[in-house]
Amino acid sequence: MATFLYKLGRLSFRRRHFVALIWVALLTLAGVGAASAPAAGNSSFSIPGTEAQKAFDLLEQRFPGTSADGATARVVFKAPNGEKMTDPGNKATVQETVKELSDGSEVVRVTDPYRAKAVSKDGTIAYAQVSYKVSGMELDDAAKDALKDSAQGAREAGLTVEIGGDALQAVPHTGSSEIIGIAVAAVVLVITFGSLVAAGLPLLTALIGVGIGVSAITGLASALDLGSTTSTLAMMIGLAVGIDYALFIVSRYRAELAEGREREEAAGRAAGTAGSAVVFAGLTVVIALVGLSVVNIPMLTKMGIAAAGTVAIAVLIALTMVPALLGYAGRKVKPMGEKGKLLGRAKKQDQPAKPNLGTRWASFVVRRPVAVLLLGVIGLGAAAVPATSLELGLPDDGSQPTSTTQRRAYDLLSEGFGPGFNGPLMVVVDAKDSDDPKAVFAETGDAIKGLKDVVTVTPAQPNKAGDTATITVIPGSKPSSVTTENLVHGIRDAGAGIKADTDANVLVTGSTAMNIDVSEKLNDALVPYLVLVVGLAFLLLIVVFRSILVPLKAALGFLLSVMAALGAVVAVFQWGWLSGLMGVEQTGPVMSMMPIFMVGVVFGLAMDYEVFLVTRMREAYVHGEKPAQAVVTGFRHGARVVTAAAVIMMAVFAGFIGSSESMVKMIGFGLAIAVFFDAFVVRMAIVPAVLALLGRKAWWLPRWLDRALPNVDVEGEGLRTASGDDDRELARV
């Protein structure tokens, strides 16, 4: 592989005009496609195989035209102090508002609070429910404006009016902190390279790669039902890995120049050595992202595949466009050890080179491996402690900031009708195969009334055929509570008994039940996902490092870092530690897809640093150095660059903490802290300590396996003969 990438790097350097033209053409094509494609909202949310989804599908069949998955809005009214909603003036205002709401072309129905008995016992709070034909992200602006205008009219009449539900759902924005993250990355690159030109190359290539990837996602969003979160995730990961991959190529190029090679040869060698590491690091990220499809949640699968495509583009750009731009840069990119005019020279020519920080740190770790190993493991273990109290769930209006009308409506409904009113359960009774459907409906309602934490059970509402009915159940606890989850399972257990007696199917659905099913599905998929992703990457790393213990150590180190990162997420988003600093206005359960998503992404990124750092150690060991010295050599060449790459990736991820979307905010924080733990604790401390303790055993591989494995030559050993280093004197720059 190294020889092939070496030739590709030299070709890209020589044919830089052609290579640059191809990538600019692709960016233009993707941009035109994105601009001309129809806009798309959030991806349709379906969870195949879950009971809640089966009930939704059944409602579509048995209650046609009801738009079971359409948007809903609850317009909540509160009377002024000393008044009641039943007072004639307030009642007239509400009924006028209901009439206005009914005029919308996308409105299916609007319930009158006084006919539907949707007035609190003390008479101070009432609500009208609006049902739409389409989902919240598909509602046109006119329908949303009409909803807001109707509420404003009631406010002007003296009532407090708030709107809950998903009808006002908006496309999330990331905020200015994302730009700050890119600015931090630019500063780190300038410090690392000491040159604006060299620093600009990784940023430019990363932005081009992300531009192509995100534009392609935008162009295909409508056709493939991709949501807005999909492009945000692809941008987040694509930008981070794009900068890092280009950074490693440019750094190796400068190192090759410092050894006296002419520029085209240096570009080829950078692509052949660091490029090989980029390929395998990118493969681990792609495996981790594509592996999300095993969860069988379409939205998660699409997010993973789209992000994996952006990573693949970043790899291709690093291997081709970076060498091409290095050709354009010429002598403006200095050899390693030289600084441009921006920061001055690193050292005078007559002064001996001093050991850099990476060398000094690695030498310390090699001398004190046990102490460093224990300190790192204990520290990560302490950070992981909060993860033992992890609570999973999906966000509802109760997790919104208190400044939003959705959250205020949620609080008003809790005040007037109890906390469980915000998470009603819909029970669907399919009595098509039973002899007496009406009796089954009544029996089901009576069985539910006998369960704990049930406040209200509405009478069964049958369809026109009389073979299927819906029953609304109001729990006594809030939607995200364990008590409500137990109630859902209790209804399903009771339904199993009714099924045995009457052949009728009792299904529980609604947003609360759907959230519970999603959490359970994700939990069940976590172990198979870990086995698949870690297993495939383990095999890949055996090929790269030609070792058994090094990949095993890499996997165990990853588990430490991901558990510590989950602990940090729990501490901030569930316990509320530093929540003000992170902009978390409302604590609550951790997003149910967060653990499995973090496992996938962090594993891929963790293997990036493992490959980049340890391949330099492997290269030194293969070239004859002792194991301990190889560790030091690897850090001398790679620690500075890996540190810069980690800081850049942390800055990019942290930039998404400013997002208005709670899922994006949590992912941004989780990935940033995970990169910190993995890069600076696991890869910079635990890895060299373990390798120092293992010695030559770290690179042991059974002979039969050594013969069976393909030789991918990540170290670039084949380049010695390919470039004729043994037969000619290196050209000076």
XYZ file of C-alpha atoms in Angstrom:
733
model
C 0.000 0.000 0.000
C 2.806 2.408 0.876
C 4.285 2.087 -2.620
C 0.927 2.731 -4.290
C 0.235 5.790 -2.132
C 3.800 6.994 -2.719
C 3.193 6.946 -6.477
C -0.218 8.599 -5.985
C 1.345 11.369 -3.897
C 4.044 12.071 -6.482
C 1.491 12.004 -9.301
C -0.750 14.464 -7.443
C 2.241 16.724 -6.799
C 3.225 16.738 -10.493
C -0.321 16.958 -11.884
C -1.510 19.437 -9.277
C -3.505 21.544 -11.759
C -5.512 18.514 -12.845
C -6.080 17.285 -9.259
C -7.158 20.711 -8.014
C -9.505 21.095 -10.985
C -11.195 17.768 -10.227
C -11.878 18.662 -6.583
C -13.083 22.156 -7.408
C -15.384 20.687 -10.065
C -16.786 18.188 -7.529
C -17.358 20.978 -5.015
C -19.126 23.071 -7.643
C -21.262 20.156 -8.788
C -22.264 19.302 -5.217
C -23.017 22.954 -4.477
C -25.241 23.321 -7.545
C -27.048 20.113 -6.617
C -27.642 21.345 -3.074
C -28.902 24.728 -4.274
C -31.342 23.244 -6.792
C -32.613 20.372 -4.618
C -35.937 20.738 -2.762
C -35.654 21.556 0.914
C -36.058 18.717 3.378
C -36.955 18.780 7.040
C -36.257 16.260 9.757
C -36.087 12.617 8.748
C -39.275 10.653 9.390
C -38.844 8.890 12.690
C -39.690 5.200 12.571
C -38.430 2.336 14.704
C -39.062 -0.941 12.856
C -39.901 -3.907 15.029
C -41.036 -2.016 18.123
C -44.541 -2.308 19.530
C -45.051 1.452 19.422
C -44.261 1.499 15.687
C -46.555 -1.471 15.024
C -49.367 0.420 16.743
C -48.724 3.532 14.617
C -48.832 1.400 11.471
C -52.071 -0.224 12.624
C -53.658 3.174 13.257
C -52.823 4.214 9.689
C -54.657 1.126 8.394
C -57.695 1.075 10.698
C -58.173 4.841 11.168
C -57.429 6.239 7.680
C -57.120 9.990 7.438
C -56.374 10.518 11.116
C -52.672 11.283 10.472
C -51.407 9.366 13.495
C -47.874 10.637 12.901
C -48.951 14.203 12.110
C -47.883 17.199 14.142
C -49.822 18.230 17.217
C -50.020 21.444 19.172
C -51.491 22.083 22.586
C -52.578 25.675 23.019
C -52.665 26.142 26.800
C -54.677 28.972 28.356
C -54.402 30.287 31.907
C -56.852 32.756 33.383
C -55.652 35.945 35.107
C -55.374 35.888 38.894
C -58.774 35.734 40.527
C -60.532 34.577 37.339
C -61.438 31.195 35.877
C -61.425 29.851 32.364
C -65.158 29.219 32.666
C -65.912 32.951 33.048
C -67.974 34.151 30.036
C -65.336 36.566 28.712
C -62.490 34.065 28.916
C -64.654 31.315 27.445
C -65.568 33.499 24.488
C -61.901 34.319 23.866
C -60.947 30.633 23.874
C -63.785 29.669 21.530
C -62.821 32.449 19.128
C -59.221 31.151 19.195
C -60.427 27.600 18.480
C -62.418 28.901 15.505
C -59.323 30.660 14.127
C -57.212 27.545 14.566
C -59.720 25.427 12.625
C -59.364 27.510 9.472
C -55.917 26.190 8.551
C -55.672 24.056 5.387
C -53.319 21.551 7.086
C -55.416 21.260 10.251
C -57.250 17.950 10.746
C -59.200 18.885 13.878
C -59.189 21.188 16.886
C -60.720 20.164 20.204
C -62.877 22.633 22.116
C -61.670 22.621 25.762
C -65.208 22.958 27.100
C -66.655 20.092 25.061
C -63.627 17.848 25.590
C -63.570 18.580 29.351
C -60.030 19.925 28.994
C -60.355 22.373 31.882
C -58.461 21.849 35.131
C -60.380 21.084 38.346
C -59.712 24.512 39.776
C -60.887 26.090 36.519
C -57.756 28.199 35.977
C -56.146 26.292 33.076
C -57.560 24.874 29.826
C -56.094 23.641 26.581
C -57.110 23.081 22.964
C -55.378 20.356 20.974
C -54.648 20.957 17.281
C -53.895 17.999 15.002
C -52.228 18.453 11.603
C -51.968 16.335 8.477
C -48.178 16.523 8.264
C -45.251 16.358 10.679
C -43.868 19.381 12.485
C -40.925 19.832 10.122
C -43.245 19.585 7.098
C -45.638 22.293 8.281
C -45.391 25.368 6.123
C -44.579 28.737 7.635
C -48.129 29.992 7.106
C -49.557 27.271 9.388
C -46.990 28.034 12.099
C -47.647 31.766 11.823
C -51.403 31.187 12.107
C -50.824 29.138 15.258
C -48.698 31.895 16.804
C -51.110 34.651 15.726
C -54.091 32.913 17.301
C -52.225 32.659 20.581
C -51.228 36.316 20.409
C -54.860 37.345 20.000
C -55.812 35.517 23.205
C -52.875 37.099 25.038
C -54.083 40.553 24.049
C -57.431 39.646 25.640
C -55.646 39.135 28.982
C -55.013 35.368 29.030
C -51.655 33.646 29.465
C -51.196 31.489 26.370
C -48.382 29.034 25.609
C -48.000 26.461 22.828
C -46.605 22.961 23.317
C -46.180 19.962 21.034
C -44.075 19.490 17.928
C -45.938 21.823 15.564
C -43.456 24.635 16.242
C -40.439 22.380 15.802
C -37.632 24.314 14.148
C -34.416 23.447 12.326
C -31.604 23.662 14.903
C -28.789 26.170 14.636
C -25.273 25.743 15.954
C -24.437 29.288 16.960
C -21.236 31.318 16.762
C -19.235 28.872 18.902
C -18.764 26.669 15.834
C -16.801 29.497 14.186
C -14.775 29.873 17.383
C -13.864 26.181 17.168
C -12.521 26.630 13.640
C -10.620 29.744 14.731
C -8.971 27.775 17.550
C -8.010 25.096 15.035
C -6.405 27.761 12.834
C -4.366 29.151 15.754
C -3.145 25.654 16.704
C -2.088 24.990 13.108
C -0.171 28.265 12.921
C 1.648 27.455 16.168
C 2.394 23.920 14.975
C 3.758 24.895 11.567
C 4.920 28.455 12.199
C 3.597 29.425 8.779
C 0.267 30.749 7.568
C 0.583 28.855 4.293
C 1.307 25.499 5.930
C -1.419 26.115 8.508
C -3.919 27.068 5.841
C -3.539 23.845 3.837
C -5.317 21.532 6.345
C -8.087 24.086 6.902
C -8.624 24.630 3.179
C -8.714 20.940 2.298
C -10.977 20.123 5.269
C -13.442 22.847 4.296
C -13.495 21.610 0.688
C -14.135 18.041 1.853
C -16.893 19.100 4.245
C -18.365 21.343 1.565
C -18.621 18.435 -0.860
C -19.995 16.063 1.772
C -22.578 18.408 3.278
C -23.678 19.691 -0.144
C -24.184 16.123 -1.333
C -26.242 15.360 1.789
C -28.315 18.501 1.266
C -28.897 17.649 -2.377
C -30.032 14.115 -1.514
C -31.927 15.061 1.661
C -35.375 15.132 0.084
C -34.911 11.980 -2.004
C -33.382 9.921 0.827
C -35.401 11.461 3.681
C -32.333 12.845 5.466
C -32.885 15.161 8.414
C -31.101 18.380 9.337
C -29.177 16.613 12.119
C -27.582 14.354 9.493
C -25.706 17.192 7.805
C -24.729 18.699 11.168
C -23.159 15.429 12.276
C -21.363 14.986 8.942
C -19.992 18.522 9.224
C -18.839 17.943 12.797
C -16.944 14.718 12.112
C -15.835 15.551 8.567
C -14.299 18.863 9.615
C -12.438 17.307 12.549
C -10.954 14.338 10.693
C -10.348 16.392 7.551
C -8.097 18.821 9.410
C -6.348 15.999 11.264
C -5.639 13.855 8.200
C -4.223 16.794 6.255
C -2.218 17.819 9.307
C -0.491 14.443 9.431
C 0.352 14.478 5.730
C 1.793 18.013 5.871
C 3.768 17.217 9.032
C 5.313 14.122 7.473
C 6.102 16.117 4.334
C 8.025 18.655 6.410
C 9.872 15.841 8.180
C 10.893 14.352 4.827
C 12.115 17.773 3.670
C 14.184 18.047 6.846
C 15.928 14.796 5.894
C 17.085 16.401 2.656
C 14.619 15.037 0.088
C 13.447 17.134 -2.809
C 9.845 18.263 -2.676
C 8.178 15.834 -5.066
C 9.919 12.916 -3.369
C 8.921 14.255 0.057
C 5.266 14.536 -1.031
C 5.338 10.952 -2.299
C 6.905 9.647 0.902
C 4.449 11.612 3.060
C 1.555 10.035 1.158
C 3.160 6.585 1.353
C 3.838 6.620 5.110
C 1.481 9.059 6.848
C -1.014 8.421 4.038
C -1.084 4.719 4.894
C -1.896 5.624 8.488
C -4.616 7.984 7.220
C -6.196 5.193 5.165
C -6.382 2.758 8.068
C -7.452 5.413 10.554
C -10.191 6.478 8.152
C -11.267 2.864 7.723
C -11.764 2.458 11.466
C -13.934 5.587 11.568
C -15.961 4.405 8.567
C -16.431 0.939 10.107
C -17.634 2.498 13.356
C -20.091 4.847 11.597
C -21.473 2.355 9.083
C -21.762 -0.183 11.899
C -24.518 1.969 13.412
C -26.838 0.312 10.890
C -26.935 -2.847 13.068
C -29.177 -0.932 15.482
C -31.877 -0.925 12.767
C -33.042 2.613 13.445
C -33.287 4.252 9.997
C -32.472 7.760 11.227
C -29.324 6.567 13.016
C -28.295 4.453 10.018
C -28.591 7.417 7.654
C -26.630 9.662 10.011
C -23.845 7.099 10.268
C -23.593 6.408 6.533
C -23.671 10.111 5.634
C -20.916 10.901 8.146
C -18.892 7.904 6.912
C -19.132 9.233 3.365
C -17.763 12.587 4.505
C -14.860 10.809 6.259
C -14.100 8.868 3.058
C -13.966 12.157 1.141
C -11.578 13.551 3.772
C -9.253 10.558 3.262
C -9.256 10.956 -0.524
C -8.566 14.682 -0.267
C -5.683 14.088 2.155
C -4.089 11.604 -0.264
C -4.490 13.670 -3.434
C -5.333 17.320 -2.911
C -2.907 17.887 -0.026
C 0.120 16.794 -2.138
C -1.208 18.929 -4.988
C -1.454 22.016 -2.783
C 2.011 21.318 -1.405
C 3.189 21.592 -5.001
C 1.545 25.003 -5.282
C 3.001 26.127 -1.930
C 6.587 25.387 -2.985
C 9.200 26.765 -0.615
C 6.595 28.522 1.534
C 6.200 25.238 3.437
C 9.429 24.884 5.406
C 11.229 21.694 6.447
C 10.670 20.421 9.987
C 12.742 22.471 12.440
C 12.548 25.638 10.396
C 10.048 28.359 11.050
C 8.786 30.971 8.714
C 9.066 34.700 9.294
C 5.915 34.555 11.389
C 7.538 32.850 14.395
C 11.232 33.059 13.544
C 13.655 30.183 13.407
C 13.434 27.297 15.838
C 17.203 27.067 16.427
C 20.438 28.366 15.072
C 22.288 26.156 12.667
C 25.327 25.773 14.956
C 23.278 24.746 18.011
C 22.538 21.082 18.739
C 18.879 20.132 18.735
C 17.339 19.852 22.190
C 14.970 16.984 23.012
C 11.438 18.152 22.393
C 8.623 17.846 24.926
C 7.377 14.599 23.412
C 10.812 13.018 23.773
C 11.158 14.149 27.378
C 7.672 12.934 28.273
C 8.147 9.532 26.625
C 11.499 9.099 28.374
C 9.814 9.803 31.703
C 7.014 7.298 30.994
C 9.515 4.625 29.970
C 11.350 5.135 33.272
C 8.141 5.135 35.396
C 5.640 2.981 33.459
C 3.845 1.454 36.463
C 3.180 4.802 38.163
C 1.949 6.423 34.942
C -0.250 3.432 34.110
C -1.871 3.338 37.564
C -2.429 7.098 37.629
C -4.052 7.068 34.181
C -6.329 4.101 34.883
C -7.396 5.403 38.307
C -8.080 8.874 36.895
C -10.258 7.573 34.069
C -11.991 5.206 36.476
C -12.889 8.116 38.742
C -14.239 10.106 35.791
C -16.349 7.099 34.784
C -18.082 6.790 38.193
C -21.084 9.023 37.242
C -21.826 6.648 34.348
C -23.067 4.098 36.903
C -26.163 6.279 37.424
C -26.817 6.762 33.701
C -30.493 7.333 32.857
C -31.554 7.182 29.227
C -34.445 8.830 27.467
C -35.439 10.993 24.525
C -36.094 14.720 24.935
C -39.597 16.115 25.274
C -40.881 19.610 25.947
C -39.860 19.194 29.603
C -36.206 19.249 28.553
C -36.574 22.531 26.663
C -35.162 25.765 28.126
C -37.602 27.643 30.369
C -37.467 30.551 27.922
C -39.382 28.596 25.259
C -43.149 28.565 24.906
C -43.047 24.758 24.619
C -41.502 24.445 28.079
C -43.917 26.963 29.605
C -46.863 25.074 28.100
C -45.444 21.854 29.549
C -45.249 23.435 33.018
C -48.785 24.848 32.791
C -50.214 21.447 31.859
C -48.338 19.832 34.743
C -49.721 22.490 37.084
C -53.298 22.082 35.931
C -53.598 18.392 35.111
C -50.605 16.647 36.699
C -47.131 15.755 35.375
C -48.322 12.660 33.500
C -50.620 14.719 31.316
C -47.633 15.733 29.180
C -46.977 12.112 28.245
C -50.303 10.399 27.538
C -50.195 6.783 26.450
C -52.281 5.611 23.528
C -53.484 2.040 23.816
C -54.596 0.479 20.540
C -56.865 -2.561 20.869
C -57.058 -4.760 17.768
C -60.109 -6.961 18.310
C -60.564 -8.010 14.697
C -60.112 -11.686 15.564
C -62.223 -11.630 18.714
C -65.897 -12.619 18.979
C -67.057 -9.573 20.959
C -64.921 -6.480 20.277
C -66.971 -4.197 22.541
C -66.471 -6.507 25.487
C -62.756 -6.626 24.761
C -62.563 -2.835 24.707
C -64.313 -2.614 28.084
C -62.164 -5.387 29.576
C -58.993 -3.647 28.432
C -60.063 -0.335 29.978
C -60.926 -2.014 33.296
C -57.587 -3.852 33.359
C -55.672 -0.607 32.823
C -57.623 1.190 35.559
C -56.393 -1.395 38.042
C -52.722 -0.637 37.404
C -50.562 1.624 39.563
C -49.836 5.236 38.569
C -52.919 5.534 36.350
C -54.805 8.823 36.748
C -57.273 8.739 33.857
C -58.478 6.130 31.349
C -60.735 7.499 28.604
C -63.547 5.390 27.136
C -62.597 3.336 24.091
C -62.966 5.131 20.747
C -63.681 2.484 18.053
C -63.162 2.923 14.330
C -65.976 2.769 11.763
C -65.620 -0.996 11.388
C -65.860 -1.450 15.143
C -62.931 -3.890 15.264
C -60.239 -1.527 16.584
C -60.313 1.098 19.309
C -57.988 3.604 20.966
C -57.846 4.253 24.705
C -55.945 7.222 26.150
C -54.191 6.662 29.467
C -52.891 9.528 31.589
C -50.077 8.428 33.931
C -49.462 10.005 37.313
C -45.769 10.586 36.681
C -43.864 12.657 34.135
C -43.055 11.073 30.746
C -39.337 10.487 31.395
C -39.778 8.822 34.807
C -39.064 5.191 35.626
C -42.606 4.916 37.041
C -44.126 5.747 33.646
C -41.839 3.194 31.994
C -43.047 0.562 34.454
C -46.644 1.501 33.641
C -46.033 0.927 29.917
C -44.671 -2.532 30.662
C -47.590 -3.173 33.023
C -50.132 -2.362 30.299
C -48.314 -4.653 27.894
C -48.251 -7.462 30.441
C -51.991 -7.022 30.966
C -52.431 -7.033 27.193
C -50.685 -10.409 26.990
C -53.340 -11.873 29.301
C -56.141 -10.331 27.239
C -54.546 -11.769 24.100
C -54.570 -15.261 25.619
C -58.251 -14.973 26.582
C -59.762 -13.109 23.606
C -57.258 -13.246 20.703
C -57.196 -9.424 20.737
C -53.910 -7.535 20.438
C -53.280 -4.706 22.896
C -50.526 -2.304 21.775
C -49.156 0.760 23.569
C -47.898 3.708 21.551
C -47.541 7.460 21.694
C -44.383 9.552 22.009
C -43.692 8.348 25.553
C -43.991 4.671 24.642
C -41.937 5.275 21.501
C -39.151 6.831 23.572
C -39.145 3.843 25.908
C -38.991 1.404 22.996
C -36.144 3.330 21.373
C -34.105 3.277 24.581
C -34.604 -0.468 25.004
C -33.770 -1.147 21.368
C -30.553 0.841 21.646
C -29.576 -0.910 24.871
C -30.182 -4.323 23.297
C -28.072 -3.390 20.262
C -25.091 -2.028 22.213
C -23.335 -5.355 22.845
C -23.732 -6.706 19.274
C -22.566 -3.352 17.951
C -19.493 -3.385 20.178
C -18.643 -6.921 19.102
C -19.017 -6.077 15.412
C -17.174 -2.757 15.357
C -14.423 -3.579 17.832
C -13.976 -7.023 16.270
C -13.570 -5.694 12.729
C -11.267 -2.886 13.826
C -9.251 -5.340 15.954
C -8.625 -7.472 12.867
C -7.715 -4.363 10.889
C -5.210 -3.257 13.519
C -3.618 -6.712 13.597
C -2.900 -6.232 9.892
C -1.541 -2.711 10.473
C 0.662 -3.423 13.498
C 1.323 -7.149 12.924
C 0.755 -7.719 16.624
C -1.860 -9.207 18.929
C -1.251 -7.252 22.124
C -1.065 -3.781 20.557
C -4.606 -3.958 19.079
C -5.876 -5.521 22.329
C -4.346 -2.689 24.326
C -5.890 -0.187 21.904
C -9.378 -1.648 22.403
C -9.110 -1.727 26.200
C -7.836 1.844 26.257
C -10.817 2.889 24.165
C -13.232 1.328 26.671
C -11.601 3.353 29.447
C -11.883 6.627 27.547
C -15.477 6.097 26.408
C -16.650 5.174 29.917
C -14.929 8.259 31.332
C -16.576 10.399 28.622
C -20.004 8.944 29.432
C -19.373 9.746 33.070
C -18.639 13.364 32.143
C -21.830 13.542 30.051
C -23.881 12.250 32.985
C -22.239 14.733 35.364
C -23.041 17.718 33.118
C -26.335 16.872 31.412
C -27.943 14.673 34.087
C -26.468 15.919 37.366
C -26.038 19.528 36.274
C -22.325 19.997 37.046
C -21.002 22.993 35.070
C -24.371 23.098 33.285
C -24.370 26.905 33.226
C -20.966 26.992 31.576
C -22.125 24.499 28.931
C -25.421 26.287 28.291
C -27.516 23.391 29.636
C -30.669 25.069 30.908
C -32.504 21.875 31.808
C -30.962 18.660 33.125
C -32.561 15.287 32.572
C -31.950 11.826 31.167
C -29.100 11.379 28.706
C -30.186 10.977 25.092
C -30.931 7.281 24.608
C -28.853 7.044 21.439
C -25.879 8.835 23.034
C -24.038 5.766 24.436
C -24.112 3.718 21.244
C -23.361 6.759 19.101
C -20.463 7.789 21.313
C -19.095 4.235 21.254
C -19.101 4.248 17.452
C -17.625 7.669 16.823
C -15.143 7.705 19.704
C -13.844 4.273 18.776
C -13.095 5.430 15.260
C -11.430 8.622 16.459
C -9.476 6.803 19.180
C -8.038 4.458 16.604
C -6.921 7.531 14.614
C -4.456 8.510 17.316
C -3.500 4.909 17.952
C -2.586 4.404 14.306
C -0.800 7.740 13.884
C 1.269 7.464 17.054
C 2.017 3.745 17.224
C 2.905 3.384 13.537
C 5.874 5.709 14.166
C 6.891 3.445 17.045
C 6.409 0.375 14.872
C 8.440 2.028 12.115
C 11.346 2.686 14.506
C 11.157 -0.858 15.899
C 11.127 -2.419 12.431
C 14.182 -0.355 11.537
C 16.165 -1.878 14.420
C 15.552 0.188 17.533
C 14.943 -1.423 20.927
C 11.301 -1.402 22.122
C 11.802 1.309 24.776
C 13.769 3.505 22.378
C 11.143 2.969 19.689
C 8.512 4.384 22.050
C 10.633 7.497 22.576
C 11.295 7.821 18.835
C 7.593 7.538 18.088
C 6.850 10.358 20.504
C 9.690 12.487 19.172
C 8.179 12.413 15.692
C 4.483 12.110 16.478
C 3.597 13.575 19.889
C 3.553 17.225 18.775
C 1.398 16.486 15.771
C -0.984 14.181 17.650
C -1.341 16.816 20.362
C -2.160 19.469 17.782
C -4.616 17.129 16.070
C -6.368 16.355 19.366
C -6.643 20.030 20.316
C -8.052 20.814 16.877
C -10.587 18.006 17.067
C -11.630 19.062 20.568
C -12.063 22.657 19.395
C -14.200 21.622 16.419
C -16.425 19.358 18.510
C -16.697 21.890 21.335
C -17.905 24.427 18.795
C -21.149 22.475 18.472
C -21.936 22.858 22.182
C -23.557 26.154 21.196
C -26.209 24.350 19.136
C -29.888 24.910 19.930
C -30.485 21.174 19.376
C -29.962 19.277 22.643
C -28.768 16.161 20.800
C -26.097 18.086 18.872
C -25.020 19.937 22.039
C -24.632 16.672 23.957
C -22.779 14.962 21.102
C -20.416 17.924 20.729
C -19.535 17.920 24.429
C -19.297 14.134 24.652
C -16.963 13.827 21.671
C -14.775 16.744 22.792
C -14.239 15.323 26.291
C -13.777 11.812 24.865
C -11.008 13.042 22.556
C -9.346 14.722 25.545
C -9.416 11.535 27.633
C -8.341 9.301 24.777
C -5.594 11.453 23.272
C -3.984 12.861 26.395
C -4.582 10.116 28.962
C -4.875 6.867 27.020
C -2.658 7.406 23.953
C -0.138 9.793 25.531
C 0.217 8.075 28.915
C -1.293 4.600 29.151
C -0.157 3.417 25.701
C 3.582 4.190 26.119
C 3.482 2.828 29.684
C 1.980 -0.477 28.525
C 4.396 -0.757 25.581
C 7.337 -0.069 27.892
C 6.185 -2.836 30.248
C 5.573 -5.326 27.432
C 8.863 -4.714 25.625
C 9.369 -7.015 22.642
C 6.258 -8.996 23.594
C 4.152 -6.070 22.398
C 5.171 -6.821 18.802
C 4.799 -10.599 19.054
C 2.795 -12.345 16.339
C 2.459 -16.106 15.788
C 4.462 -17.230 12.752
C 1.492 -18.892 11.099
C -0.526 -15.672 11.429
C 2.418 -13.599 10.194
C 2.526 -15.711 7.038
C -1.247 -15.512 6.567
C -1.615 -11.748 6.969
C -1.136 -9.461 3.953
C 1.837 -7.105 4.143
C 0.360 -3.617 3.878
C 3.718 -1.954 4.676
C 2.357 0.962 6.702
C 5.912 1.748 7.818
C 6.990 2.407 4.219
C 9.811 -0.140 4.218
C 9.258 -0.773 0.523
C 9.891 2.881 -0.260
C 13.589 2.529 0.539
C 14.151 0.568 -2.640
C 11.375 2.231 -4.628
C 12.968 5.660 -4.290
C 16.560 4.435 -4.527
C 17.771 5.850 -1.214
C 20.532 3.267 -1.086
C 21.922 4.216 -4.492
C 21.998 7.980 -4.487
C 22.677 10.905 -2.231
C 19.657 12.752 -0.952
C 19.069 16.066 -2.644
C 19.164 19.083 -0.412
C 16.260 21.506 -0.472
